[in-house]
Coordinates of C-alpha atoms and ligand atoms in Angstrom, one line a residue:
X1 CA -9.1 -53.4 -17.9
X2 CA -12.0 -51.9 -20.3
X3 CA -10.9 -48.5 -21.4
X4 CA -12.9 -45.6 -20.0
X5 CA -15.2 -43.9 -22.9
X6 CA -13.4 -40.5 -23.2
X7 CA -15.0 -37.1 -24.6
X8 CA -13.2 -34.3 -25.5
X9 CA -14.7 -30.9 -23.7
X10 CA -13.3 -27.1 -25.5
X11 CA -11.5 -25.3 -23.2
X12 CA -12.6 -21.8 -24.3
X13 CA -16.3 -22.7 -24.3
X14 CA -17.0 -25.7 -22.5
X15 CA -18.4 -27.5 -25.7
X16 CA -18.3 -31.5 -25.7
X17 CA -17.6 -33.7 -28.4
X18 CA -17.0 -37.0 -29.1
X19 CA -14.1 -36.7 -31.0
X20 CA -11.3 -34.6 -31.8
X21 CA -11.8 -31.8 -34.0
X22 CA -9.0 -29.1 -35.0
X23 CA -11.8 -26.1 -34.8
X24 CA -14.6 -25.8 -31.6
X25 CA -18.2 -26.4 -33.1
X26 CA -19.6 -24.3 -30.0
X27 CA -16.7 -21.1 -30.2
X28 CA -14.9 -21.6 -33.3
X29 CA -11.5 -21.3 -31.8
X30 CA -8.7 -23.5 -32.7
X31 CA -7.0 -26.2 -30.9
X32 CA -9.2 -25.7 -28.1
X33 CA -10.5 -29.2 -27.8
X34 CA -8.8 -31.6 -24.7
X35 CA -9.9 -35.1 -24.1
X36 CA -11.3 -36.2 -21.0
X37 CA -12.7 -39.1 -19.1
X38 CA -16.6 -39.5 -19.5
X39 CA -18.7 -39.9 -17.0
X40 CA -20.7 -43.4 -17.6
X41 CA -24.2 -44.6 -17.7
X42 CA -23.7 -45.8 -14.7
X43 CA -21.9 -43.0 -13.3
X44 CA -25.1 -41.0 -14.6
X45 CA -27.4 -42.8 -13.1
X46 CA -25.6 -42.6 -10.0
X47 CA -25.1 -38.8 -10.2
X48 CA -28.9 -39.0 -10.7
X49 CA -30.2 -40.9 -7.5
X50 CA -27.7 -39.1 -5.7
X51 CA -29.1 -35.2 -7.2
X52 CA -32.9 -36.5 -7.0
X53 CA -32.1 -37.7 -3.3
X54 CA -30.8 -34.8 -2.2
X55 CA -33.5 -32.8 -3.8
X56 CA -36.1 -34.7 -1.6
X57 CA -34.1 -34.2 1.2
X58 CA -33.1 -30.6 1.1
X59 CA -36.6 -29.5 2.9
X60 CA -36.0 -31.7 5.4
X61 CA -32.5 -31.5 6.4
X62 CA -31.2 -30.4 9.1
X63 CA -29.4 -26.3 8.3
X64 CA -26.0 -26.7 10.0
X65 CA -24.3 -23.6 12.0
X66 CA -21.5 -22.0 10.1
X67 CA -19.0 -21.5 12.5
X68 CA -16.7 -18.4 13.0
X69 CA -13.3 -18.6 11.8
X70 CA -11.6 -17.7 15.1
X71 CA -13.5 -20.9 16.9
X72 CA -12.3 -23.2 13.7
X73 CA -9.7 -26.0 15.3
X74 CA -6.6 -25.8 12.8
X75 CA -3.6 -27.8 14.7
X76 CA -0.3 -25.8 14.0
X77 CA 1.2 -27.0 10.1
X78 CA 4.8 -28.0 10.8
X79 CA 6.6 -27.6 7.0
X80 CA 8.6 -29.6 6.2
X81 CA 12.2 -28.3 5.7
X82 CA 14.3 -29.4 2.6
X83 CA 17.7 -28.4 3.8
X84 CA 18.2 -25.5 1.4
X85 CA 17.3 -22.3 3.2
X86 CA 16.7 -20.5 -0.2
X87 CA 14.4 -23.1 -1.0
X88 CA 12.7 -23.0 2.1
X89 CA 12.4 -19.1 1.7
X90 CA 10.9 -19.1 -1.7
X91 CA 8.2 -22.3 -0.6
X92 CA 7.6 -19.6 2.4
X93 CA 9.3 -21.5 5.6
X94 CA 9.0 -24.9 4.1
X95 CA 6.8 -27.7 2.2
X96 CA 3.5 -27.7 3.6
X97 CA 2.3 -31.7 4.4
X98 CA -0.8 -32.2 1.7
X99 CA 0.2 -29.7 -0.9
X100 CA 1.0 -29.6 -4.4
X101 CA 4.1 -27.3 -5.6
X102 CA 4.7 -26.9 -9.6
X103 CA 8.2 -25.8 -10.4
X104 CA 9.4 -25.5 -14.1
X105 CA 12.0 -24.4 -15.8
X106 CA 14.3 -25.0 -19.5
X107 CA 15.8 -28.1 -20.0
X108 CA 19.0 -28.9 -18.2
X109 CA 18.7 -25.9 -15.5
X110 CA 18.6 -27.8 -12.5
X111 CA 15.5 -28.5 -11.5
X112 CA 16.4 -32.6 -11.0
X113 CA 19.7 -31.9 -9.5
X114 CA 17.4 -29.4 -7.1
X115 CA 14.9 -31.9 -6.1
X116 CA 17.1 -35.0 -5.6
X117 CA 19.0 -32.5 -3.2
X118 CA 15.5 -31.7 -1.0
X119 CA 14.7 -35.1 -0.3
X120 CA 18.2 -36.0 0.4
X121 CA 18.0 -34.1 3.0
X122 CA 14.3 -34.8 4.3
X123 CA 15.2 -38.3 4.0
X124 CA 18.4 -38.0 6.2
X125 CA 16.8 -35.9 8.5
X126 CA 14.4 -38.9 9.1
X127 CA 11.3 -37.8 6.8
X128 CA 9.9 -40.2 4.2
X129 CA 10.7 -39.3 0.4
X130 CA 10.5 -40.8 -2.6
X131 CA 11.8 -39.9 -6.0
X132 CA 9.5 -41.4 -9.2
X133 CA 11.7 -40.6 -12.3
X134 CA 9.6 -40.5 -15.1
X135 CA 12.7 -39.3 -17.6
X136 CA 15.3 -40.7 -16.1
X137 CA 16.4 -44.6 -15.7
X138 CA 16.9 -45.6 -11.8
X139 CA 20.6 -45.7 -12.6
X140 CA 20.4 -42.2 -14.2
X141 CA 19.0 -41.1 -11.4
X142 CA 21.6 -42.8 -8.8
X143 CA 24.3 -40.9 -11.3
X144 CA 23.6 -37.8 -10.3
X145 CA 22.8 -38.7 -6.6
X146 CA 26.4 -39.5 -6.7
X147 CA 27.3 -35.9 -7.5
X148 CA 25.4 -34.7 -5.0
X149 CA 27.0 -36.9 -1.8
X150 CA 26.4 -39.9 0.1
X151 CA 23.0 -39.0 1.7
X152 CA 21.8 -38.3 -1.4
X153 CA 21.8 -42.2 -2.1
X154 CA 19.6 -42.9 0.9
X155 CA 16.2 -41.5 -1.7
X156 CA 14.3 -44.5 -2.8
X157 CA 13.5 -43.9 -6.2
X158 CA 10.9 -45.5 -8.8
X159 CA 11.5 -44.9 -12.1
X160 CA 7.6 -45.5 -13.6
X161 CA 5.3 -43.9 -15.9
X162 CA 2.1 -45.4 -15.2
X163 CA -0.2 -43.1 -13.2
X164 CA -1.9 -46.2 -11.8
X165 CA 1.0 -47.9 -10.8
X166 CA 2.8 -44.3 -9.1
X167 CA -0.8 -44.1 -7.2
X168 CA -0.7 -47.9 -5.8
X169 CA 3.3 -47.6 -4.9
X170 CA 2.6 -44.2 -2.9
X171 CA 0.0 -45.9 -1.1
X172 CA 1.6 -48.2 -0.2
X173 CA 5.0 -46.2 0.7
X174 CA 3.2 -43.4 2.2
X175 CA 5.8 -40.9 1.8
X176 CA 6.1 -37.4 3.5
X177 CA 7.7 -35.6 0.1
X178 CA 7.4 -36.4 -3.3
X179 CA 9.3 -35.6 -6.4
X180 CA 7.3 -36.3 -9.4
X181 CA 10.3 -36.1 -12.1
X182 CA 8.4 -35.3 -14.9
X183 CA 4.6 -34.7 -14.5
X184 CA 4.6 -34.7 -18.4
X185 CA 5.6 -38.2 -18.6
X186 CA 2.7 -40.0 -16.5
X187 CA 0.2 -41.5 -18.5
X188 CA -3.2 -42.6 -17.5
X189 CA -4.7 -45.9 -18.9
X190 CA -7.8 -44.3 -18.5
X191 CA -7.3 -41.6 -21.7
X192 CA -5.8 -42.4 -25.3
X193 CA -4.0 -38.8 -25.4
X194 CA -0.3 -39.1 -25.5
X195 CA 1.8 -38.6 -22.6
X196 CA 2.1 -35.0 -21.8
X197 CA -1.0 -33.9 -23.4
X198 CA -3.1 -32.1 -21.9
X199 CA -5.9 -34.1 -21.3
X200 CA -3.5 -36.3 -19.5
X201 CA -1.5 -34.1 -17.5
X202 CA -4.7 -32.4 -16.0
X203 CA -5.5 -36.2 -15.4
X204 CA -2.3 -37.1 -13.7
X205 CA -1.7 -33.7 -11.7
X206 CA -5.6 -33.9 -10.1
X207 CA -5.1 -37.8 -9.2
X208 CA -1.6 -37.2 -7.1
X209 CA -3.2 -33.8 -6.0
X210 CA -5.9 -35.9 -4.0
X211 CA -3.9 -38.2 -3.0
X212 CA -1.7 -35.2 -1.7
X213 CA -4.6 -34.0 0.1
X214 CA -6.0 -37.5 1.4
X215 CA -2.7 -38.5 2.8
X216 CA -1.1 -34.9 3.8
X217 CA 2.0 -36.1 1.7
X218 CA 3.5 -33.2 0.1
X219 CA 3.9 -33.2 -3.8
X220 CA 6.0 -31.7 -6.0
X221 CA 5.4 -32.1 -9.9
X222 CA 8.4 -31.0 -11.8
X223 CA 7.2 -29.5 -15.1
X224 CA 8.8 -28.6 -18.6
X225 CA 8.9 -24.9 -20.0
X226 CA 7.8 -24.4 -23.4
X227 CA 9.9 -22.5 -26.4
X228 CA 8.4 -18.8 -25.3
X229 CA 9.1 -19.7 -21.6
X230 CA 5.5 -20.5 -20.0
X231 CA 5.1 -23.8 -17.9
X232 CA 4.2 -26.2 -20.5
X233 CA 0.6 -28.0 -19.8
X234 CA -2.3 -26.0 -19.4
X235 CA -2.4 -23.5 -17.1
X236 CA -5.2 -24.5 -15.6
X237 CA -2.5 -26.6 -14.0
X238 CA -0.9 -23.8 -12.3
X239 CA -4.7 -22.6 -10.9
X240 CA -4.6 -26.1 -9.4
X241 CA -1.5 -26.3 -7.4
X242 CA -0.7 -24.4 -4.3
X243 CA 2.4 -23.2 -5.8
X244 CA 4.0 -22.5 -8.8
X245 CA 8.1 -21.8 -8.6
X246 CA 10.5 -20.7 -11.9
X247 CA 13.7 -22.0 -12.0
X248 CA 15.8 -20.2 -14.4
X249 CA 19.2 -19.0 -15.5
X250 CA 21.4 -19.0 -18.2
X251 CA 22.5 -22.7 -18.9
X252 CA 26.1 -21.0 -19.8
X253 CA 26.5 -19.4 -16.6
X254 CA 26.8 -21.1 -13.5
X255 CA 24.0 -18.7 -11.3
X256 CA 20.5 -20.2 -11.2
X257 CA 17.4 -17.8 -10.0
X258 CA 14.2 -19.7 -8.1
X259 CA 11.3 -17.6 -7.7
X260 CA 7.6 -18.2 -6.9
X261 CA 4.8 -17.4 -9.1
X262 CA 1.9 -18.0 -6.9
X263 CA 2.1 -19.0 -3.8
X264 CA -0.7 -20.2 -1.2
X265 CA 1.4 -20.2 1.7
X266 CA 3.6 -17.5 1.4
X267 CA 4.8 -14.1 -0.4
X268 CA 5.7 -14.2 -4.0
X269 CA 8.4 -11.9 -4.1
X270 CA 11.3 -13.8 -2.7
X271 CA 13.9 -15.1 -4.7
X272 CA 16.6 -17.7 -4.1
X273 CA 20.0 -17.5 -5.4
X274 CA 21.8 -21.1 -6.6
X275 CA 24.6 -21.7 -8.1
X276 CA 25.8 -24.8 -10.2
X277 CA 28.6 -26.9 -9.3
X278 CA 29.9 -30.1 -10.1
X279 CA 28.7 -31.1 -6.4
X280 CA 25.2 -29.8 -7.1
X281 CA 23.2 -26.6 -6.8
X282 CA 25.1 -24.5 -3.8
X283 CA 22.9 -21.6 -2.0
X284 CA 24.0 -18.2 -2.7
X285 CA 23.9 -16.7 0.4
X286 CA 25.7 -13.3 -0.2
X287 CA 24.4 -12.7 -4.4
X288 CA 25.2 -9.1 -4.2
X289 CA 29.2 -9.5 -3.4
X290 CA 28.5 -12.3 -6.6
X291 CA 27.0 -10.2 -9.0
X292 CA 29.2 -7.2 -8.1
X293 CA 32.3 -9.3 -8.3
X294 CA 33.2 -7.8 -11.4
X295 CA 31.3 -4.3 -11.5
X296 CA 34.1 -1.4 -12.5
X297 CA 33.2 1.9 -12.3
X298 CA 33.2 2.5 -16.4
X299 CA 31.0 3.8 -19.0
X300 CA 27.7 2.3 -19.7
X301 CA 27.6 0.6 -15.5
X302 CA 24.7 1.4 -12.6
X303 CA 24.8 -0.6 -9.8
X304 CA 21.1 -1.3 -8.7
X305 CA 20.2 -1.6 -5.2
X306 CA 17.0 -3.7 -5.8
X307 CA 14.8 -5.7 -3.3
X308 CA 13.8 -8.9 -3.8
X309 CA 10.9 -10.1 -1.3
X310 CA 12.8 -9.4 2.1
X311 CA 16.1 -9.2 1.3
X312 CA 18.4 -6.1 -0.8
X313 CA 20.1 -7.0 -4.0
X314 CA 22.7 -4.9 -5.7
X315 CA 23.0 -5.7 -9.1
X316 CA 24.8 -4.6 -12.3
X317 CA 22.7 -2.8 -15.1
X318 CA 25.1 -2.6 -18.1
X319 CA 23.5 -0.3 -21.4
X320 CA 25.4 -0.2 -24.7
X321 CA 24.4 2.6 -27.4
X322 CA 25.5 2.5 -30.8
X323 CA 24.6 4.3 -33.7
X324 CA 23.1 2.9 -37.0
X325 CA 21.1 3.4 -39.6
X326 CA 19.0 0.5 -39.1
X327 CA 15.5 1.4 -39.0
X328 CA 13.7 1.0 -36.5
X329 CA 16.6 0.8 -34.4
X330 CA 17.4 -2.0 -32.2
X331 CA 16.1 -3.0 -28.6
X332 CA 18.0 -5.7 -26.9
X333 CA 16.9 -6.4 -22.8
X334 CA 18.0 -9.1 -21.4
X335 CA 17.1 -9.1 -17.7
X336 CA 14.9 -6.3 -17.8
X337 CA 11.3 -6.1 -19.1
X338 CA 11.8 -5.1 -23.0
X339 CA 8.5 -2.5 -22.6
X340 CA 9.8 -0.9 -19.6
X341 CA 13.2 -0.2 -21.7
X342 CA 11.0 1.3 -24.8
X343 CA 9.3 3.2 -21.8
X344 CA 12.3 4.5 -20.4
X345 CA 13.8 5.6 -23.8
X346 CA 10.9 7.7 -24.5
X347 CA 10.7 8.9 -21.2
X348 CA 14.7 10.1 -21.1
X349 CA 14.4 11.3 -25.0
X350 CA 11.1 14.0 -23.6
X351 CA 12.7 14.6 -19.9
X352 CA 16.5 15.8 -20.4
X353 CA 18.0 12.6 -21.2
X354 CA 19.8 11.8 -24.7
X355 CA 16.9 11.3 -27.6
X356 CA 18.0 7.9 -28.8
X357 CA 15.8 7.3 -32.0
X358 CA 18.7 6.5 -34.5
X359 CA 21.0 4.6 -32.2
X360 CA 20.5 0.6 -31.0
X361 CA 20.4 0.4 -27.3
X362 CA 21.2 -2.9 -25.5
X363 CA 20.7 -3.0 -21.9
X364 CA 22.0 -6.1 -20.0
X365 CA 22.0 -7.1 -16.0
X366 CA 24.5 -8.4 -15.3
X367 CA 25.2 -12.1 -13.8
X368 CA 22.2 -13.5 -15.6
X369 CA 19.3 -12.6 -13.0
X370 CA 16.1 -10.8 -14.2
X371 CA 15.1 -7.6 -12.0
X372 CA 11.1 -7.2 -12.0
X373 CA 10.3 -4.5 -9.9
X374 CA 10.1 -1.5 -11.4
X375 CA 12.2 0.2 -9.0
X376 CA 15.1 -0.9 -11.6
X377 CA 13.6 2.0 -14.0
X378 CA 16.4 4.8 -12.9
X379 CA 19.5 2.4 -13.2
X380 CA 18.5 2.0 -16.3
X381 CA 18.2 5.1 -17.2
X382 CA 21.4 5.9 -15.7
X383 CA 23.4 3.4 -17.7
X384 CA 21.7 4.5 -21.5
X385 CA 22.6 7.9 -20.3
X386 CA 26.2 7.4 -19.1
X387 CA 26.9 5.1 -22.2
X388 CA 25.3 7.8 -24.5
X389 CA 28.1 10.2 -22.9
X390 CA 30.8 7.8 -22.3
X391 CA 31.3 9.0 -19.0
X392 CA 31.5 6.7 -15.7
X393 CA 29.0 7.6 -13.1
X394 CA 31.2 8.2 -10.3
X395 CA 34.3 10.9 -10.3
X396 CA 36.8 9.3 -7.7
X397 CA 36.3 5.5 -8.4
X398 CA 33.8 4.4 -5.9
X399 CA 31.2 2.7 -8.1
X400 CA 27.8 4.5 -7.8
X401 CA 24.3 3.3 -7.9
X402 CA 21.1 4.3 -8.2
X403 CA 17.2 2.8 -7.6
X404 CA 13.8 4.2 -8.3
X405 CA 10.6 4.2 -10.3
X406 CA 10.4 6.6 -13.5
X407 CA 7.1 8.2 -14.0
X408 CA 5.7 8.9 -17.5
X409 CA 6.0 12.9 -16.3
X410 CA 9.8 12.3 -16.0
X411 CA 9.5 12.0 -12.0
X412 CA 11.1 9.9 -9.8
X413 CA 8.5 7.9 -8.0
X414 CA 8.8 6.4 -4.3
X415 CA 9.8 2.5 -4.3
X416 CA 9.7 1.1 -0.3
X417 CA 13.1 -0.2 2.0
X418 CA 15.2 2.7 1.0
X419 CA 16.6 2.3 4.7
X420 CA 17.6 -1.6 3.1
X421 CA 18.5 -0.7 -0.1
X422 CA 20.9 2.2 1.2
X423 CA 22.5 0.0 3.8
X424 CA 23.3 -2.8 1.8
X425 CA 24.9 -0.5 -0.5
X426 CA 26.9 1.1 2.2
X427 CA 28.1 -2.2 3.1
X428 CA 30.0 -2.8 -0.5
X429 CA 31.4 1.1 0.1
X430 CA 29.4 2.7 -2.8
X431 CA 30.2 6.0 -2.8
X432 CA 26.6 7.7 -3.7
X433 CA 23.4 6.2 -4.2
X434 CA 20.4 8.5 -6.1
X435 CA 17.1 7.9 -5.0
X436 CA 13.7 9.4 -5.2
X437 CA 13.4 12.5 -3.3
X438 CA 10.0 11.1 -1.8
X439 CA 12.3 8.1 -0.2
X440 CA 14.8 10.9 1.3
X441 CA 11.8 11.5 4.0
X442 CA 11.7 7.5 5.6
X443 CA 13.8 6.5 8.1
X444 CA 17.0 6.7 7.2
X445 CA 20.1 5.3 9.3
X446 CA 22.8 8.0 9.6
X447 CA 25.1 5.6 7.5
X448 CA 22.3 5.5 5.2
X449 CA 21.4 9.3 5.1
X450 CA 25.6 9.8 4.4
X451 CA 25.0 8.1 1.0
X452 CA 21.9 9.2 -0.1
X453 CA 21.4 12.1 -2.9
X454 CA 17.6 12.9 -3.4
X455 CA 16.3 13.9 -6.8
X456 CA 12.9 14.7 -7.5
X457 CA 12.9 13.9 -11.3
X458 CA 14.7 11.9 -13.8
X459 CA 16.5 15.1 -15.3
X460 CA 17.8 15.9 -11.6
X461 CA 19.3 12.5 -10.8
X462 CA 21.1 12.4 -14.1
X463 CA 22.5 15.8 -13.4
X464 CA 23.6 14.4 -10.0
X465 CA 25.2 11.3 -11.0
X466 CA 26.9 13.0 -14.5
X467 CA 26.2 16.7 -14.7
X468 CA 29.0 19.2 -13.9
X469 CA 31.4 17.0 -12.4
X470 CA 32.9 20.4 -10.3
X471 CA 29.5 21.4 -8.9
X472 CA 28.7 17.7 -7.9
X473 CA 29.5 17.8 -4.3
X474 CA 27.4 15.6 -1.4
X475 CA 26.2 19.4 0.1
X476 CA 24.0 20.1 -3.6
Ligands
LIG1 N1 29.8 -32.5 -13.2 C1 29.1 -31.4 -13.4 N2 29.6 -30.2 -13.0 C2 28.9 -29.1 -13.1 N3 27.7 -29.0 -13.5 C3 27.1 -30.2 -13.9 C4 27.8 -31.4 -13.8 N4 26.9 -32.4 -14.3 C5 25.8 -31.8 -14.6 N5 25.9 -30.5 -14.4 C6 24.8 -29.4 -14.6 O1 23.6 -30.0 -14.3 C7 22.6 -29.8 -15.3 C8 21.6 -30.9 -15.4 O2 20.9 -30.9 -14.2 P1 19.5 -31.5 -14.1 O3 19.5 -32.9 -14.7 O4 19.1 -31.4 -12.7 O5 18.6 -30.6 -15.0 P2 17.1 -30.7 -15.3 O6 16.5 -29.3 -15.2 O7 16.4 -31.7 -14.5 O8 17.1 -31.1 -16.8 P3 16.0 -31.9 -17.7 O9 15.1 -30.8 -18.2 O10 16.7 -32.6 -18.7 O11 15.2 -32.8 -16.7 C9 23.5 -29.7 -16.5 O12 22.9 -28.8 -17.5 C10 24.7 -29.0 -16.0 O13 24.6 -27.6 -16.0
LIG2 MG1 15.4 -33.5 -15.0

């Protein structure tokens, strides 16, 4: 076959060029330049006719009604389930028939082991998958199938890297679900780029994405993380898909985090909780009682009752301060936006807490999840200010936690689900959670209420949790 004429277009400013060139002619930005197919002579003249045709005819033709979107027929989308109700959470109730779902993550984290287990079980429960290993031999593939149990076996799998030839064996298997194992190893014949480039992936992830859309067969294009953590590829790949997931976790520790980054068809806050076994990924359907397995009521430890999407998470926030006479001093988050800890810092050095500026400060949650929402702000605070004064937050033993937003003013700002949050922690027998004073006005359950200690500002809640230990009773 006669190799298509490819032109390389600038990403920044649109620019084409007929070859590569390290610095945009139109912009001058660097490494902006992608290759591309070109449209032909023929496909101009086509384009053309077609544009002058429908010039001639736009008088003439007939205007068409728009129609109101109550009246438009949609039939009712049955998803397809995968057999892992976290997964099914975080996709929003399912796979959606036609769509095309992006999930990344660092090597070795799961993501095959993950996949190979969804259409195992869409396959057994009479669906149509297929599996095309791009990485993997078929008998690499079949390996891990092995770990993951008999029905696992039942995938067919192609192990190909030829765009052309995944398109012609899809339409002619027709599949329901699709693993794409990795989108960064299809090639197309049509562009000289190397595999994974990203002329090429932009090329490979629009062809499957029609055919996803001509033949309602869901797709999902597993994709590799770069060094600094962003989905490799462009990102005009994640504008393209419906969804984009995160699969991520500590490769030394067993617990593995999925969470949606965009979403068409559902919210993007939920998370689901895996963890890795040598049987595969197994769903974490309680994470608070694992990640507050080992909580101790010791210098230094919050427990956080976070939400994430719909459901409460309590958590471990661990904070370490040490003197030194490095300069600047250290800042060490792991789990925890590293801005929001600078923020906090300043915000506890100005409003009551200890001023930090010649001591490093490590804060840590523990488990190996990441909390985003900011409702983590006061556990943190909490933990730098206990581990400043070596002093446990709770008197009688009873670990005690803590959630709310800190204001720049040194106030504790309303976060939603304090009814949630509270019960979940009355459910592990916390003995006190402090909260927001704004949140001490919802809806509170009585069991709920018997826990909570309202503060209105940062300097109150830490005088709650470890001021005068004597005055500290449930009635201030
Ligand atoms: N017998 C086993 N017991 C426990 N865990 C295992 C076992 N075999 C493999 N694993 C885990 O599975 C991981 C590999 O899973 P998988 O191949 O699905 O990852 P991946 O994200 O697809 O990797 P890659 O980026 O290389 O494609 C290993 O890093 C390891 O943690
Ligand atoms: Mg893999």
């Amino acid at each position: 076959m006669a190799k298509t004429a490819t032109t390389f277009a600038c990403t920044s400013c649109g620019q084409a060029s007929f070859r590569w060139m390290g610095r945009c002619p139109g912009c001058g930005e660097w490494n902006t330049l992608v290759e591309g197919a070109a449209r032909t002579r023929a496909d101009e003249r086509v384009a053309g006719r077609a544009g002058r045709a429908l010039g001639r005819r736009s008088k003439a033709a007939e205007p068409r009604k728009p129609v109101v979107l109550a009246e438009v027929e949609s039939g009712a989308v049955e998803r397809l389930r995968t057999g892992s109700d976290e997964l099914d959470r975080v996709l929003g109730g399912g796979l959606v028939p036609g769509s095309v779902v992006l999930i990344g993550g660092s090597p070795g984290i799961g993501k095959s082991t993950l996949m190979s287990a969804a259409l195992a079980s869409i396959q057994s429960a009479g669906g149509r998958a297929l599996y095309v290993s791009g990485e993997e031999s078929a008998a690499q593939v079949k390996l891990r199938a092995e770990r993951l149990g008999a029905h696992a076996l039942a995938v067919p799998v192609l192990a190909e890297t030829s765009l052309d030839v995944v398109l012609a064996s899809l339409e002619l298997e027709r599949p329901q679900a699709c693993v794409i194992d990795s989108v960064q190893t299809l090639w197309s014949a049509e562009l000289t780029g190397a595999p994974g480039s990203v002329g090429q992936v932009q090329e490979v992830a629009a062809a499957l994405e029609r055919f996803a859309r001509e033949r309602g067969c869901a797709i999902i294009l597993v994709g590799h993380v770069t060094k600094e953590g962003t989905l490799a590829g462009p990102r005009v790949l994640e504008h393209a898909v419906d969804c984009v997931l995160q699969f991520e976790g500590e490769r030394e520790r067993s617990f593995r985090t999925l969470r949606a980054l965009k979403n068409r068809f559902g919210s993007t806050n939920e998370i689901g909780v895996f963890e890795m076994r040598a049987g595969g990924l197994d769903e974490v359907a309680d994470p608070s009682d694992r990640f507050l397995r080992d909580a101790e009521p010791v210098a230094g430890s919050c427990i956080l009752c976070a939400m994430e999407g719909t459901r409460p998470l309590l958590v471990e926030v661990q904070a370490l301060v040490a003197p030194t006479d490095v300069v600047p001093p250290r800042r060490v988050a792991n789990g925890i936006d590293r801005n929001r800890l600078s923020m906090i810092l300043a915000v506890l050095a100005r409003h009551g807490g200890p001023s930090l500026g010649s001591a490093d400060v490590f804060v840590n949650v523990a488990g190996g999840v990441r909390i985003e929402e900011p409702g983590a702000d006061l556990a943190v605070a909490m933990a730098i200010a206990s581990a400043t004064r070596d002093e446990p937050l709770s008197g009688s033993g009873a670990p005690s936690g803590c959630f709310g937003e800190v204001g720049l003013t040194g106030e504790l700002r309303y976060v939603a689900h304090a009814d949630r949050r509270l019960e979940e922690a009355a459910r592990f027998g916390l003995e006190q959670i402090v909260l927001p004073a704004r949140c001490g006005n919802d809806e509170l359950s009585a069991a709920a209420r018997s826990l909570a200690v309202p503060a209105p500002t940062l300097a109150k809640a830490l005088d709650a949790a470890l001021g005068d230990r004597a005055g500290r009773s449930r009635a201030a």
